[in-house]
Coordinates of N, CA and C in Angstrom, one line a residue:
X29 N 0.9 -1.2 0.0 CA 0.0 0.0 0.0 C 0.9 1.2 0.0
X30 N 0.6 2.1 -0.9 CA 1.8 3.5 -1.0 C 1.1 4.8 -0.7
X31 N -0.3 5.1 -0.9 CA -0.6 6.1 -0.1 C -2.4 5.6 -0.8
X32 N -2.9 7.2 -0.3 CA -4.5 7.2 -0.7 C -4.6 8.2 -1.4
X33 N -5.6 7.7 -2.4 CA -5.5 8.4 -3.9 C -6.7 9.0 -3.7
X34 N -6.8 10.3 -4.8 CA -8.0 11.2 -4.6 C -9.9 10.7 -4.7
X35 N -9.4 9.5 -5.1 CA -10.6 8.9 -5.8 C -11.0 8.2 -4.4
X36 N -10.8 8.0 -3.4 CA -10.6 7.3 -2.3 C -10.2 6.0 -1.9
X37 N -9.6 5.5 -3.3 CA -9.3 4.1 -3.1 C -7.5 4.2 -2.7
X38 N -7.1 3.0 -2.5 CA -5.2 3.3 -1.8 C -4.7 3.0 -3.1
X39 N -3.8 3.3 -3.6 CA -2.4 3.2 -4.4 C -2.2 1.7 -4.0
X40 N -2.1 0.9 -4.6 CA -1.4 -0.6 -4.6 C -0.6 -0.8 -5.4
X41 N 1.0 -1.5 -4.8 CA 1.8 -2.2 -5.8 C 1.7 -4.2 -5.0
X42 N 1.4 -4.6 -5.6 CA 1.0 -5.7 -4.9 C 1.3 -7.0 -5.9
X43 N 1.4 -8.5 -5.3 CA 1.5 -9.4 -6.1 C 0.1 -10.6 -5.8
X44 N -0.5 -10.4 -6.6 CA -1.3 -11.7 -6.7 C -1.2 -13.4 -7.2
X45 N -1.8 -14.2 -6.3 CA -1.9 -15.6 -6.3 C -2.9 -16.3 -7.1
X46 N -3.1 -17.4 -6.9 CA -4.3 -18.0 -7.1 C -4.0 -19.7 -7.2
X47 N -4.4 -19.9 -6.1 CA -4.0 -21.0 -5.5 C -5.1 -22.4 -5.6
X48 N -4.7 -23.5 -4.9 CA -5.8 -24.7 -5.4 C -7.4 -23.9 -4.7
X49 N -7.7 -23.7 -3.7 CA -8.9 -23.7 -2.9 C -10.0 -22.9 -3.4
X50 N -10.7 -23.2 -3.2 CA -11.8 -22.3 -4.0 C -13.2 -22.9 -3.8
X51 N -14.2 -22.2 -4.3 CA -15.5 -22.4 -3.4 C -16.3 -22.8 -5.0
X52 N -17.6 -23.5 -5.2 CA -18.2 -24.1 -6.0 C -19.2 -23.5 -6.2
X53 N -19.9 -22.9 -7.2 CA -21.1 -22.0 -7.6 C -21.6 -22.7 -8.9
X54 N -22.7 -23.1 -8.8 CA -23.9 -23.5 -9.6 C -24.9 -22.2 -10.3
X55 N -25.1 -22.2 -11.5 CA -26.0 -21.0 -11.9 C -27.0 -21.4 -12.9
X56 N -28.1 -21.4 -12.3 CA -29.8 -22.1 -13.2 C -30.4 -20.7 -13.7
X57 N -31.0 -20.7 -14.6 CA -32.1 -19.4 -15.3 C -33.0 -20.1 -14.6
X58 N -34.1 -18.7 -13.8 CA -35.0 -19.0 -13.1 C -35.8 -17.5 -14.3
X59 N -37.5 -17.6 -14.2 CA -37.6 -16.8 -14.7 C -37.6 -15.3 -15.0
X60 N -37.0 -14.8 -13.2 CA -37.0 -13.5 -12.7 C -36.2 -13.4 -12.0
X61 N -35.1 -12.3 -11.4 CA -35.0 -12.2 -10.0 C -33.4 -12.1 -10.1
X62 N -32.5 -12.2 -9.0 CA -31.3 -13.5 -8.8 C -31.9 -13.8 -7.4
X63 N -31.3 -15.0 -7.1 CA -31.4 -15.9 -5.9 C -30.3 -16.6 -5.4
X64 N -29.6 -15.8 -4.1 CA -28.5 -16.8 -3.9 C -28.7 -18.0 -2.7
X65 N -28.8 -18.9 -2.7 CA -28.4 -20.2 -1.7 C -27.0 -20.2 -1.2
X66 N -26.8 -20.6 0.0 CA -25.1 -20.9 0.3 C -25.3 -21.5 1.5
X67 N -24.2 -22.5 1.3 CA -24.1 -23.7 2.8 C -23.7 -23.3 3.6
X68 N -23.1 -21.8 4.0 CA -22.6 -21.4 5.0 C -23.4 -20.1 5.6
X69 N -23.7 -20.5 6.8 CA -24.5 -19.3 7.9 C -23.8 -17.8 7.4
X70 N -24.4 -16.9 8.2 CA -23.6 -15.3 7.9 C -23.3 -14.7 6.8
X71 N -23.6 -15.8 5.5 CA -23.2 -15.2 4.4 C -24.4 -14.2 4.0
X72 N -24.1 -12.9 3.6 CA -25.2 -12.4 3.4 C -25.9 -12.5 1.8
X73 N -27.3 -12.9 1.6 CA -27.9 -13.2 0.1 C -28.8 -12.0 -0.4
X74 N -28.7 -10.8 -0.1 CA -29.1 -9.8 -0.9 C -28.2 -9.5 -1.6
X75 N -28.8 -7.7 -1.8 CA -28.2 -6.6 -2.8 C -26.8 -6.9 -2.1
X76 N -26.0 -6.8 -1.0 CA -25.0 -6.7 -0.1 C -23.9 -7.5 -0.9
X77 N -24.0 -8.9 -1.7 CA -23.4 -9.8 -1.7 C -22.8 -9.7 -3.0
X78 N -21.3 -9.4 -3.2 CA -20.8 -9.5 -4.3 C -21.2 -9.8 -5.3
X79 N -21.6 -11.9 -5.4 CA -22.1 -12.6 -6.2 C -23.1 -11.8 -6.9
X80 N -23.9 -11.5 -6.0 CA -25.3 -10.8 -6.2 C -25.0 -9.2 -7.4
X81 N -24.4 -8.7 -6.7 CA -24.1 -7.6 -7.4 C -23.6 -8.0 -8.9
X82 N -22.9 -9.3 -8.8 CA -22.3 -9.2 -10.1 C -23.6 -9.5 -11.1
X83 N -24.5 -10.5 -11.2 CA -25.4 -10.6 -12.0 C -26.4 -9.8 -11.7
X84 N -26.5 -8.2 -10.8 CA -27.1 -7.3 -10.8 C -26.9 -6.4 -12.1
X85 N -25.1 -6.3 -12.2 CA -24.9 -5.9 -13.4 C -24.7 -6.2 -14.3
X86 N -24.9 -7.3 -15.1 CA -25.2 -7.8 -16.1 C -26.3 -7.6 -16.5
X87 N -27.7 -8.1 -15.8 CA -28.9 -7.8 -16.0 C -29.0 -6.5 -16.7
X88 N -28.9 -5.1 -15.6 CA -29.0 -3.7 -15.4 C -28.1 -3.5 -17.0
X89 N -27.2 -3.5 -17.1 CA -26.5 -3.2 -18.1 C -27.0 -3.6 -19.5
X90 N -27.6 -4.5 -19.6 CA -27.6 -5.2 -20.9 C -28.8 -6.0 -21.1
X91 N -29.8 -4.9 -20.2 CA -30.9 -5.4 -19.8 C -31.6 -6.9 -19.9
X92 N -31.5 -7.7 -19.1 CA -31.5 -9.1 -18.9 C -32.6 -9.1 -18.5
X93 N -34.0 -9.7 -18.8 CA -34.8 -10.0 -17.9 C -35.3 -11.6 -17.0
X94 N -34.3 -12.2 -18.0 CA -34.1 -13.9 -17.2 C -32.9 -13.0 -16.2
X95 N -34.0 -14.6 -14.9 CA -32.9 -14.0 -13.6 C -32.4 -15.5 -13.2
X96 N -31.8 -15.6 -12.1 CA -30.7 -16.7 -12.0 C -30.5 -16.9 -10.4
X97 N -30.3 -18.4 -10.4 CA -30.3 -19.1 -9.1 C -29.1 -19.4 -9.1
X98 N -28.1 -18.7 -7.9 CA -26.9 -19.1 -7.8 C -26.6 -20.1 -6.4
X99 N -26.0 -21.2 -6.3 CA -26.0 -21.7 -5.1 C -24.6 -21.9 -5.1
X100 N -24.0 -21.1 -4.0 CA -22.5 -21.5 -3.4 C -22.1 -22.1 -2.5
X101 N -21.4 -23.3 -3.0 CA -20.3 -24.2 -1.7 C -19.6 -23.2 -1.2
X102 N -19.5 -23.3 -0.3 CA -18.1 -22.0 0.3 C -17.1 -23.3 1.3
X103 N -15.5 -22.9 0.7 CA -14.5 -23.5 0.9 C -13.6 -23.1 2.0
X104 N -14.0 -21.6 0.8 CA -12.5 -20.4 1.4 C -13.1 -19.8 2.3
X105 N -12.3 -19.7 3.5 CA -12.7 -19.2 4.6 C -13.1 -17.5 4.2
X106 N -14.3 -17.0 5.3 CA -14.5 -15.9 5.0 C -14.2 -14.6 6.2
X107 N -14.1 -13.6 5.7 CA -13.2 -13.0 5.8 C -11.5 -13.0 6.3
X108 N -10.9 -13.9 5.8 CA -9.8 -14.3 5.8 C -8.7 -13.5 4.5
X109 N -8.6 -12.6 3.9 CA -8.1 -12.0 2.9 C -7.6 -13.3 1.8
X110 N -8.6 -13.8 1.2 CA -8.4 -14.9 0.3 C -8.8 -14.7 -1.0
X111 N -9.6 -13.7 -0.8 CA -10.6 -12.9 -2.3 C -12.0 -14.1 -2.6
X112 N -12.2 -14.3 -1.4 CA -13.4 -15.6 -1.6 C -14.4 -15.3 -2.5
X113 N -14.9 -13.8 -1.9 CA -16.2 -12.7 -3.0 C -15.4 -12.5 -3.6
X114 N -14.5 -11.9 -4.1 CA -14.2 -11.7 -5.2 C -13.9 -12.5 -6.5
X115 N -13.3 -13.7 -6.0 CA -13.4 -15.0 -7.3 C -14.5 -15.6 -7.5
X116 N -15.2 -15.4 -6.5 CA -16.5 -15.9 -7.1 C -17.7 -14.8 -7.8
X117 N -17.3 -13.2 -7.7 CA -17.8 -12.8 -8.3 C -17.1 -12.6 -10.0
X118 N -16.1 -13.2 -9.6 CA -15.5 -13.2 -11.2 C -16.1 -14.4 -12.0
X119 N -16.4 -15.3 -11.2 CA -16.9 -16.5 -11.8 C -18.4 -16.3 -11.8
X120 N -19.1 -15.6 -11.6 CA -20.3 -15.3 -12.0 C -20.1 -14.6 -13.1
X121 N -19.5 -13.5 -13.1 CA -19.6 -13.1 -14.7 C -19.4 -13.9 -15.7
X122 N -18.1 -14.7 -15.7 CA -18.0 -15.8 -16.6 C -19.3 -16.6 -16.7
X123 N -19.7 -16.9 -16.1 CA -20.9 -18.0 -16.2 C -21.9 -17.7 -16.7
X124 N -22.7 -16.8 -16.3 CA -23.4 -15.8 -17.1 C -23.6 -15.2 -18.2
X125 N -21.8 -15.2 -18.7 CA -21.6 -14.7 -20.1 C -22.4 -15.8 -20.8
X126 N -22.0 -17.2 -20.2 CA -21.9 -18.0 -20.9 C -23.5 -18.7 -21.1
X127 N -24.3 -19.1 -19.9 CA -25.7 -19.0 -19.5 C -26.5 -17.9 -20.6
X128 N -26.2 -16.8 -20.4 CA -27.0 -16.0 -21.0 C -26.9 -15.6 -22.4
X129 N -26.0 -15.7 -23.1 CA -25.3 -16.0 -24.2 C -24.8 -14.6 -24.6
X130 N -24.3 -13.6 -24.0 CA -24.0 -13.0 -24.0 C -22.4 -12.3 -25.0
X131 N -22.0 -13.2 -25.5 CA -21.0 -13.1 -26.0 C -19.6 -12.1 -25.8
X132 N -19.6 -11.9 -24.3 CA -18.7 -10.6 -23.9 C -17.0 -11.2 -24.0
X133 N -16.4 -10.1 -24.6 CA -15.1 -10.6 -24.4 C -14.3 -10.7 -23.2
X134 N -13.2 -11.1 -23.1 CA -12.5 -11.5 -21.8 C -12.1 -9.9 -21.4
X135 N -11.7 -9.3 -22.6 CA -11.1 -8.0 -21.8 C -12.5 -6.9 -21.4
X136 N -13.3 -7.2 -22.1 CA -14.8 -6.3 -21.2 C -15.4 -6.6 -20.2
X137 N -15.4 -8.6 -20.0 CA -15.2 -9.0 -18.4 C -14.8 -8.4 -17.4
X138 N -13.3 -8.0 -17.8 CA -12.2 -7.6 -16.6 C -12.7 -5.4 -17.0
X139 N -13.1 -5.5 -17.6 CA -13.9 -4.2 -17.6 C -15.1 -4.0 -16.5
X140 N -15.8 -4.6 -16.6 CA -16.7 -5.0 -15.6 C -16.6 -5.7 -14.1
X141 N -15.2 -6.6 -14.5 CA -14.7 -6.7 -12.7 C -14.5 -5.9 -11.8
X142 N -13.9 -4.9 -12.4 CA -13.1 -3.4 -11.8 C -14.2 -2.7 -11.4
X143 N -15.6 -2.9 -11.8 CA -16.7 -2.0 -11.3 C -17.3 -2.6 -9.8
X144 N -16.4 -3.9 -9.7 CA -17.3 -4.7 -8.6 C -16.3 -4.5 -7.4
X145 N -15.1 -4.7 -8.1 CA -14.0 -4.5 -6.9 C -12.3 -4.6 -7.2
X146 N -11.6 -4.3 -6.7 CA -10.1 -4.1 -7.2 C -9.6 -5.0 -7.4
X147 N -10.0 -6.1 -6.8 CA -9.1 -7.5 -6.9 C -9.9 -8.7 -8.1
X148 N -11.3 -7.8 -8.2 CA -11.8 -8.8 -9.2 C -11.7 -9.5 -10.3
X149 N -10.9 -8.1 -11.4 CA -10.0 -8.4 -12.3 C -9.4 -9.6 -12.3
X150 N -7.8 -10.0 -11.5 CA -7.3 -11.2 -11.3 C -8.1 -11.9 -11.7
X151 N -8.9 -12.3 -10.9 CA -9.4 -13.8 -10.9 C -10.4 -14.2 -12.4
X152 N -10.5 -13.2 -13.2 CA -10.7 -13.2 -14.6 C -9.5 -13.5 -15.6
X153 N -8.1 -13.8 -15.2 CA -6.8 -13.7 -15.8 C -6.5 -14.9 -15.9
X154 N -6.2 -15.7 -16.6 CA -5.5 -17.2 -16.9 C -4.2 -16.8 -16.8
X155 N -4.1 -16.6 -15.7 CA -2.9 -16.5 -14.6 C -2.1 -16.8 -13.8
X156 N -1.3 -17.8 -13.2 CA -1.2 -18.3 -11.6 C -1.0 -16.5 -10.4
X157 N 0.2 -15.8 -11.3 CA 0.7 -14.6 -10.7 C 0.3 -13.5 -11.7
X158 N -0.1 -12.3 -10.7 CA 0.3 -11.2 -11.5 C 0.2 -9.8 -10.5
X159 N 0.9 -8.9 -11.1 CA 1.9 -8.0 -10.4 C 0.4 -7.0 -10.7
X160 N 0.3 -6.3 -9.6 CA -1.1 -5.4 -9.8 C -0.8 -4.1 -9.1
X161 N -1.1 -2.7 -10.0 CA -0.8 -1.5 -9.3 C -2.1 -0.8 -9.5
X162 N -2.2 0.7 -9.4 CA -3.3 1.6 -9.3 C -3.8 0.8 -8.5
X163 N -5.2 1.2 -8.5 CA -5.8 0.4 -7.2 C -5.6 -1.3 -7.1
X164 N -5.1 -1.9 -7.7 CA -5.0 -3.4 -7.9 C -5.9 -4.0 -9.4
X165 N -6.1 -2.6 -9.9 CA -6.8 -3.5 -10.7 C -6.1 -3.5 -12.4
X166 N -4.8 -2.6 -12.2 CA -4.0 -2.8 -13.2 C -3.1 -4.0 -13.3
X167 N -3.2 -4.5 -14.2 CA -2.6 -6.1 -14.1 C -1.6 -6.7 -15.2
X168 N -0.4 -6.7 -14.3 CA 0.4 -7.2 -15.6 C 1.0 -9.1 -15.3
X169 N 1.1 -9.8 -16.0 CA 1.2 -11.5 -16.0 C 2.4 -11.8 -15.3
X170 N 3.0 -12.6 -14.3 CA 3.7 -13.1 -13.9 C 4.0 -14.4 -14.2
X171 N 5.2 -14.5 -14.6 CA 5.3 -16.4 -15.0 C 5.9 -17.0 -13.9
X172 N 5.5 -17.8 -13.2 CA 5.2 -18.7 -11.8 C 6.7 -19.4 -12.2
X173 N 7.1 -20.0 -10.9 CA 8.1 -21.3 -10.9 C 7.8 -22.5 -11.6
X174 N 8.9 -23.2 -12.3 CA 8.6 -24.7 -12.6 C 7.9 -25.4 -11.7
X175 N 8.7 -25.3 -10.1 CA 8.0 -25.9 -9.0 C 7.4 -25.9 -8.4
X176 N 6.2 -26.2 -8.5 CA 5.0 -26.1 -7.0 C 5.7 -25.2 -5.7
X177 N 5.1 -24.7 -5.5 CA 5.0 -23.7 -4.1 C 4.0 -24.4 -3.3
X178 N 4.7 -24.7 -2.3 CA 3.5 -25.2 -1.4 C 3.0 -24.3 0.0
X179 N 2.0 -24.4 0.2 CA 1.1 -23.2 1.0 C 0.7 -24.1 2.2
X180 N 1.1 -23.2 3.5 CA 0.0 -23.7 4.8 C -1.1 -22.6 5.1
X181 N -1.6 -22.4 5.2 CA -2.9 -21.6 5.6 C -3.6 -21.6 6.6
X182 N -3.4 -20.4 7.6 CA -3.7 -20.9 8.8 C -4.5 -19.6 9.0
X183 N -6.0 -20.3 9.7 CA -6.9 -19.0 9.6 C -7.7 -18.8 11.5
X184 N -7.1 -18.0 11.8 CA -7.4 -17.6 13.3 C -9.2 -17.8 13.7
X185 N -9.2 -17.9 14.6 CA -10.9 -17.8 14.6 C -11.5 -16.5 15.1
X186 N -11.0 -15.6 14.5 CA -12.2 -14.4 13.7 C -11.4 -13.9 12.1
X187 N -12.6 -13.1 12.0 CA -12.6 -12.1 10.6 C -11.5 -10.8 10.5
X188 N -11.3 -10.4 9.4 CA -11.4 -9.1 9.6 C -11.8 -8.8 8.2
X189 N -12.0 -7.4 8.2 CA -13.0 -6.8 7.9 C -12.1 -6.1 6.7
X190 N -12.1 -6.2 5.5 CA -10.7 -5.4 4.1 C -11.3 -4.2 4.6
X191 N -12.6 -3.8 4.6 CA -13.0 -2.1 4.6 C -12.3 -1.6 5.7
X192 N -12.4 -2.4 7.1 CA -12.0 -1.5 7.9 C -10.5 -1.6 8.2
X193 N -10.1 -3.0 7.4 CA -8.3 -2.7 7.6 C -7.9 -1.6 6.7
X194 N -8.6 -1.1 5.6 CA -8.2 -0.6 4.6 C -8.3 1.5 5.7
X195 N -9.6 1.2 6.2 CA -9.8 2.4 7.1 C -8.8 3.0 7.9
X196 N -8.4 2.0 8.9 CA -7.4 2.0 9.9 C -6.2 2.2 9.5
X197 N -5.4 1.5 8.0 CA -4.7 2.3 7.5 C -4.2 3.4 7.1
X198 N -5.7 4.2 6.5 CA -6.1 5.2 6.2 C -5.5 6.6 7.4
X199 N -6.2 5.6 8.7 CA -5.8 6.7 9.8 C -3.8 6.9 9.9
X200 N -3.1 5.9 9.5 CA -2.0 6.1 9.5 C -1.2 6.3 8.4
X201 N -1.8 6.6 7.3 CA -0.9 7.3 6.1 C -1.8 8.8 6.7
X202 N -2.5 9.2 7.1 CA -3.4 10.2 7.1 C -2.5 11.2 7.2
X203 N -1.9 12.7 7.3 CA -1.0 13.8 7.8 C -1.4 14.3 9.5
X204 N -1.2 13.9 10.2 CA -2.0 14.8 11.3 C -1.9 16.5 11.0
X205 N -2.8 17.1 12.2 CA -2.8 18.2 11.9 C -1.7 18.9 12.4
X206 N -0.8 20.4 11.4 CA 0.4 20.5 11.9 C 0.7 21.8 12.3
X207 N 1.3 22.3 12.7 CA 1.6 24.1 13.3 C 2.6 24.0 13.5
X208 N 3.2 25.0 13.4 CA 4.5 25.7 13.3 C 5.3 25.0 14.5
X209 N 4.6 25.1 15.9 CA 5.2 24.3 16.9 C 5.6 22.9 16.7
X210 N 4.8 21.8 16.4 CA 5.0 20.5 15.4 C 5.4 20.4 14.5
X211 N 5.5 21.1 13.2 CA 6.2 20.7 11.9 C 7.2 20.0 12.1
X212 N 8.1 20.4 12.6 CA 9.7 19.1 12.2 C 9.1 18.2 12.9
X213 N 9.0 18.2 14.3 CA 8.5 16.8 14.9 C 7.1 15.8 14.3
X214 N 6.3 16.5 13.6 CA 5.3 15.4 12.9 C 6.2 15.0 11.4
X215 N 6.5 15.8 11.1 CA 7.1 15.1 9.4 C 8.2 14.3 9.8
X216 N 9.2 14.0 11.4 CA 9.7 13.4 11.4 C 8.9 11.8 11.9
X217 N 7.5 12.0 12.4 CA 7.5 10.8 12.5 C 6.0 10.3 11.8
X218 N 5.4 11.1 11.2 CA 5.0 10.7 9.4 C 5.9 10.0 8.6
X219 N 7.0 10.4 8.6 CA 7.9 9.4 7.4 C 8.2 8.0 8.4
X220 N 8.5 7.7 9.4 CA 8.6 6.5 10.0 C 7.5 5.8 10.2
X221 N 6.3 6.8 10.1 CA 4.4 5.6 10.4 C 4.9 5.3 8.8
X222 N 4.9 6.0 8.1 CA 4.6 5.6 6.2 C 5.9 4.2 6.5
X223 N 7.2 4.5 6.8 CA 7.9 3.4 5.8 C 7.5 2.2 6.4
X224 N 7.1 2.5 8.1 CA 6.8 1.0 8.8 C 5.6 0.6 8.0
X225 N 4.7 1.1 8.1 CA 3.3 0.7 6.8 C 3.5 -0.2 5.6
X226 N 4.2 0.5 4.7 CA 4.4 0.0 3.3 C 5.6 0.2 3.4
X227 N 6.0 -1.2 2.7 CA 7.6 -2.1 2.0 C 8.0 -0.6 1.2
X228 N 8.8 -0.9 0.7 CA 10.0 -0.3 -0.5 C 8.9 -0.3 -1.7
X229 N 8.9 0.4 -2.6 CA 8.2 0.0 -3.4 C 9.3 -1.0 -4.7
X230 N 10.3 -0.9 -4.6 CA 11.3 -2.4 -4.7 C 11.2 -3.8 -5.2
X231 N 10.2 -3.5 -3.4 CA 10.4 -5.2 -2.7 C 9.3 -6.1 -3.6
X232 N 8.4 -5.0 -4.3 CA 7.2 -6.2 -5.5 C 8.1 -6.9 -6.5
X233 N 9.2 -5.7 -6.9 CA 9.6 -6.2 -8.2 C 10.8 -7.0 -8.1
X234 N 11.2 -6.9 -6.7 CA 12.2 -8.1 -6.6 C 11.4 -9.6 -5.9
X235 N 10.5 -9.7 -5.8 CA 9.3 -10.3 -5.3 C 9.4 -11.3 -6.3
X236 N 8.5 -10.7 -7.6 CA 8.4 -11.4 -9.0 C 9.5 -12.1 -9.3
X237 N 11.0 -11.0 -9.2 CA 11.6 -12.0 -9.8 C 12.4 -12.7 -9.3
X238 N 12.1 -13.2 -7.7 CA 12.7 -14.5 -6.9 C 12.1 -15.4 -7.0
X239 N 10.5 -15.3 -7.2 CA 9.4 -16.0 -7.9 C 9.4 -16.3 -9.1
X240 N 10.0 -15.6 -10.2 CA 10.1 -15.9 -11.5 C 11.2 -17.3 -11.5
X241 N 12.2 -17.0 -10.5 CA 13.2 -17.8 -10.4 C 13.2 -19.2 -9.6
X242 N 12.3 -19.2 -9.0 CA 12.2 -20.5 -7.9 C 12.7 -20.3 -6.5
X243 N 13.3 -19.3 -6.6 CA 14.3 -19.2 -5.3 C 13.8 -18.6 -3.7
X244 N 13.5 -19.6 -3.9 CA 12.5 -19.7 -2.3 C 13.1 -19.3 -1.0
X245 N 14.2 -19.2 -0.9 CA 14.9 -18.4 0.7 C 14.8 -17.0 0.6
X246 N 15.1 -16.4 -0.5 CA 14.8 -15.0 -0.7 C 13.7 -14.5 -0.5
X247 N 12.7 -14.8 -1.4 CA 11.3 -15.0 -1.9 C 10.3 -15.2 -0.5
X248 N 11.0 -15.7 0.7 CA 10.3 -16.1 1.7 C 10.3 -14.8 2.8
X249 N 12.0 -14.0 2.4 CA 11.6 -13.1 3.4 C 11.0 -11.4 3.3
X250 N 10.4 -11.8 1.6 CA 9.4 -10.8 0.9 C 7.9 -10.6 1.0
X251 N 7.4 -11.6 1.8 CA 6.3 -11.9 2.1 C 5.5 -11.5 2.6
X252 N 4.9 -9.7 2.4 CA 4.7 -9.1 3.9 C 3.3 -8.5 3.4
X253 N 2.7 -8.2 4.2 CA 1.4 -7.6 3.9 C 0.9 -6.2 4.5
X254 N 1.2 -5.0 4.1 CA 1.3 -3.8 4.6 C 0.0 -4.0 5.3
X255 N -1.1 -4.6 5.7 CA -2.7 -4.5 6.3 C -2.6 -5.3 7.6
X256 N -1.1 -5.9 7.7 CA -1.6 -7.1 9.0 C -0.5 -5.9 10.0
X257 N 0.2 -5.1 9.6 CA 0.3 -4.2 10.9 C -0.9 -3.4 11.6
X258 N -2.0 -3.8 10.8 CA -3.3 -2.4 11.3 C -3.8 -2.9 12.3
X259 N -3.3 -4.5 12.2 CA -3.8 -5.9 13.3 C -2.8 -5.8 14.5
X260 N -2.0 -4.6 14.3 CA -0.5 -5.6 15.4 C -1.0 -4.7 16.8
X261 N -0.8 -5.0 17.9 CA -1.0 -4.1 18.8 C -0.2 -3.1 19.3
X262 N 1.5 -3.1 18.6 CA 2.1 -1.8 18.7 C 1.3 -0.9 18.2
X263 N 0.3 -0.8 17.2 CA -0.7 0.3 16.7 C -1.4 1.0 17.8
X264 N -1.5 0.2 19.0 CA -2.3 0.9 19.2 C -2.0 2.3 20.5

């Protein structure tokens, strides 16, 4: 994360995954409506629900009046920063294209992911990696290792919440307020909240290509996620 842009979304230089786990979505033409089903409690099945939103805009755009029964297996833990809504709202578009016979190309897809959310894009990309800046939803291809990378995943028992880590961030790239009395002393310790916050902007592109390379010792100590300090309790 590098700062907050005027539009209100953050500046991202970031690397994206996409890994085995993933959640299973079924999509039937019903004659009105959308309808989501899902095997897991808490998920919310209105307007609220990515999924939902995505075949909101298809309909709305290209005025659709067949509506659609979507039922989701859910795998990927939720709120776990895994992009669970978001690949599955990528995979509603696809499906839909395809269901409704809509004939949309892959690159007006990923036109329409970006309206759902920053990370949506990706998961429209016959991809394993790809290196993502502006809000994340600029996307350039990464070519993966020969070798399997293997993943542990370990998910604490709560959520958090992207909006409000993205919030609480917010409060620490923020400028506080400054006066003549504070000026050297806040810009001296504004530049140490910013660099503890966000990596080098560097460390992506040497990232890729320790990843491009296989070289897993290096590659291991790149690994950082400017959003899990918003979690650390020196914050507070």
């Amino acid at each position: 994360m590098l700062a907050k842009r005027p539009d209100g979304y953050h500046e991202l230089d970031t690397l994206f995954e996409r890994i085995s786990l993933g959640d299973t979505l079924t999509l039937r033409n019903i004659p009105a409506g959308i309808r989501l089903r899902c095997s897991s409690r808490g998920i919310p099945k209105g307007r609220g629900n990515i999924v939902v939103k995505a075949a909101r805009l298809l309909q709305q755009k290209y005025g659709i009046k067949t509506g659609v029964e979507i039922t989701l297996q859910k795998r990927i833990p939720v709120s776990a920063g895994l992009g669970g809504g978001s690949s599955n709202a990528a995979t509603v578009l696809v499906g839909l294209n395809q269901l409704w016979h809509l004939g949309l190309t892959r690159k007006k897809l990923i036109q329409l992911a970006a309206q759902l959310g920053s990370d949506v894009p990706f998961f429209m990309m016959d991809t394993p990696y790809a290196r993502g800046t502006g809000r994340g939803e600029v996307l350039k291809p990464v070519k993966g290792p020969r070798k399997k990378l293997w993943h542990c995943l370990v998910k604490p028992p709560f959520g958090i919440s992207t909006r409000q880590a993205y919030a609480a961030s917010s409060r620490l790239l923020a400028p506080p307020p400054v006066s003549p009395a504070n000026a050297g002393r806040l810009q001296g310790n504004r530049r140490k909240r910013v660099v503890g916050l966000t990596p080098p902007r560097g460390d992506v592109k040497m990232l890729t290509r320790y990843l491009e390379r296989g070289d897993q010792e290096p590659l291991s100590g790149l690994l950082t996620n400017s959003l899990e300090l918003v979690l650390n309790k020196r914050l507070k």
